mmCIF file of C-alpha atoms in Angstrom:
data_model
loop_
_atom_site.group_PDB
_atom_site.id
_atom_site.type_symbol
_atom_site.label_atom_id
_atom_site.label_comp_id
_atom_site.label_asym_id
_atom_site.label_seq_id
_atom_site.Cartn_x
_atom_site.Cartn_y
_atom_site.Cartn_z
ATOM 1 C CA MET A 15 143.026 50.266 268.587
ATOM 2 C CA VAL A 16 144.834 50.757 265.277
ATOM 3 C CA GLY A 17 142.621 53.187 263.390
ATOM 4 C CA ARG A 18 142.009 52.495 259.753
ATOM 5 C CA TRP A 19 143.825 49.137 259.965
ATOM 6 C CA GLU A 20 141.546 47.818 262.726
ATOM 7 C CA TYR A 21 139.328 45.639 260.524
ATOM 8 C CA LEU A 22 142.342 44.049 258.797
ATOM 9 C CA VAL A 23 144.119 43.479 262.114
ATOM 10 C CA LEU A 24 141.053 41.709 263.517
ATOM 11 C CA LEU A 25 140.833 39.475 260.449
ATOM 12 C CA LEU A 26 144.524 38.636 260.741
ATOM 13 C CA ALA A 27 144.034 37.846 264.435
ATOM 14 C CA CYS A 28 141.232 35.430 263.524
ATOM 15 C CA LEU A 29 143.542 33.651 261.099
ATOM 16 C CA LEU A 30 146.408 33.535 263.586
ATOM 17 C CA VAL A 31 144.243 32.191 266.402
ATOM 18 C CA THR A 32 142.810 29.383 264.278
ATOM 19 C CA ALA A 33 145.974 28.541 262.278
ATOM 20 C CA PRO A 34 147.315 26.079 264.887
ATOM 21 C CA LEU A 35 144.155 24.014 264.423
ATOM 22 C CA GLU A 36 145.508 22.969 261.023
ATOM 23 C CA PHE A 37 148.194 21.032 262.857
ATOM 24 C CA ARG A 38 145.634 19.284 265.076
ATOM 25 C CA GLY A 39 144.508 17.170 262.161
ATOM 26 C CA SER A 40 141.939 19.272 260.361
ATOM 27 C CA GLY A 41 143.769 19.392 257.016
ATOM 28 C CA VAL A 42 141.664 22.288 255.759
ATOM 29 C CA TYR A 43 144.503 24.138 254.036
ATOM 30 C CA ARG A 44 145.756 20.889 252.497
ATOM 31 C CA ARG A 45 142.475 20.543 250.574
ATOM 32 C CA PRO A 46 142.109 23.947 248.887
ATOM 33 C CA ALA A 47 139.537 22.840 246.296
ATOM 34 C CA ARG A 48 137.248 21.509 249.014
ATOM 35 C CA LEU A 49 137.721 24.672 251.065
ATOM 36 C CA ALA A 50 136.933 26.840 248.036
ATOM 37 C CA ARG A 51 133.723 24.877 247.375
ATOM 38 C CA ALA A 52 132.658 25.521 250.961
ATOM 39 C CA VAL A 53 133.629 29.190 251.222
ATOM 40 C CA LEU A 54 133.275 30.822 247.806
ATOM 41 C CA PRO A 55 129.518 30.356 247.255
ATOM 42 C CA VAL A 56 128.779 31.864 250.662
ATOM 43 C CA ALA A 57 131.231 34.714 250.063
ATOM 44 C CA ALA A 58 129.639 35.426 246.677
ATOM 45 C CA VAL A 59 126.124 35.664 248.131
ATOM 46 C CA PHE A 60 127.112 37.944 250.999
ATOM 47 C CA THR A 61 129.323 40.092 248.771
ATOM 48 C CA ALA A 62 126.403 40.646 246.396
ATOM 49 C CA TRP A 63 124.168 41.412 249.383
ATOM 50 C CA ASP A 64 126.611 44.014 250.724
ATOM 51 C CA VAL A 65 127.169 45.636 247.328
ATOM 52 C CA ALA A 66 123.401 45.934 246.867
ATOM 53 C CA ALA A 67 122.992 47.471 250.320
ATOM 54 C CA ILE A 68 125.869 49.917 249.824
ATOM 55 C CA THR A 69 124.634 50.887 246.353
ATOM 56 C CA ARG A 70 121.153 51.541 247.742
ATOM 57 C CA ARG A 71 122.694 53.445 250.657
ATOM 58 C CA HIS A 72 121.171 51.158 253.263
ATOM 59 C CA TRP A 73 124.534 51.034 255.017
ATOM 60 C CA ASP A 74 128.216 51.758 254.661
ATOM 61 C CA TYR A 75 131.403 51.324 256.680
ATOM 62 C CA ASN A 76 133.010 53.790 259.036
ATOM 63 C CA PRO A 77 136.078 55.181 257.222
ATOM 64 C CA GLU A 78 137.924 55.388 260.547
ATOM 65 C CA PHE A 79 138.209 51.596 260.682
ATOM 66 C CA VAL A 80 138.825 50.592 257.053
ATOM 67 C CA THR A 81 141.791 51.287 254.794
ATOM 68 C CA GLY A 82 139.778 53.144 252.191
ATOM 69 C CA VAL A 83 140.446 50.574 249.468
ATOM 70 C CA ARG A 84 137.096 50.102 247.747
ATOM 71 C CA LEU A 85 136.270 47.346 245.310
ATOM 72 C CA PRO A 86 133.634 47.591 242.576
ATOM 73 C CA GLY A 87 130.283 48.449 244.106
ATOM 74 C CA ALA A 88 132.052 50.529 246.774
ATOM 75 C CA LEU A 89 132.651 47.398 248.864
ATOM 76 C CA PRO A 90 135.532 47.879 251.298
ATOM 77 C CA LEU A 91 138.354 45.393 250.747
ATOM 78 C CA GLU A 92 138.074 44.343 254.379
ATOM 79 C CA GLU A 93 134.460 43.286 253.951
ATOM 80 C CA LEU A 94 135.301 40.940 251.085
ATOM 81 C CA LEU A 95 138.134 39.522 253.175
ATOM 82 C CA PHE A 96 135.699 39.080 256.072
ATOM 83 C CA PHE A 97 133.499 36.903 253.859
ATOM 84 C CA LEU A 98 136.525 34.715 253.119
ATOM 85 C CA VAL A 99 138.426 34.723 256.424
ATOM 86 C CA ILE A 100 135.592 34.066 258.875
ATOM 87 C CA PRO A 101 134.167 31.056 256.999
ATOM 88 C CA ILE A 102 137.698 29.654 256.621
ATOM 89 C CA CYS A 103 138.221 30.007 260.373
ATOM 90 C CA ALA A 104 134.848 28.380 261.019
ATOM 91 C CA VAL A 105 135.583 25.423 258.731
ATOM 92 C CA LEU A 106 139.026 25.061 260.287
ATOM 93 C CA THR A 107 137.543 25.037 263.789
ATOM 94 C CA TYR A 108 134.807 22.583 262.829
ATOM 95 C CA GLU A 109 137.252 20.196 261.151
ATOM 96 C CA ALA A 110 139.706 20.378 264.069
ATOM 97 C CA VAL A 111 136.988 19.639 266.634
ATOM 98 C CA THR A 112 135.730 16.778 264.469
ATOM 99 C CA ALA A 113 139.256 15.349 264.128
ATOM 100 C CA LEU A 114 139.881 15.612 267.873
ATOM 101 C CA THR A 115 136.543 14.014 268.680
ATOM 102 C CA ARG A 116 137.159 11.122 266.295
ATOM 103 C CA SER A 117 140.617 10.503 267.712
ATOM 104 C CA GLY A 118 139.215 10.303 271.224
ATOM 105 C CA VAL A 119 141.211 13.278 272.506
ATOM 106 C CA ALA A 120 138.027 14.963 273.704
ATOM 107 C CA ASP A 121 137.105 11.857 275.740
ATOM 108 C CA ARG A 122 140.408 11.774 277.653
ATOM 109 C CA ARG A 123 139.666 14.794 279.814
#
């Protein structure tokens, strides 16, 4: 696909695909403190998990698909972003579906 940028491109695609849901009434980005409370604890746990696994050499990431930017603990930048982006997209999707269901849009099919 795009070589070492592939992971970042996929994360960006996830954000772009779910971004229009913000305008369908979810309001996720308009409540950043609430979003942070939902996403950051999960990201912290999985980041610690990955750093432990990388440090113990249980797994690592294919250098062909990551930029090579490593954070402390040898965690690829893309992996930290994954732990932020994917939960944000999930919350955005959940909130949009909830908003549409409450407004009756889902019942009008």
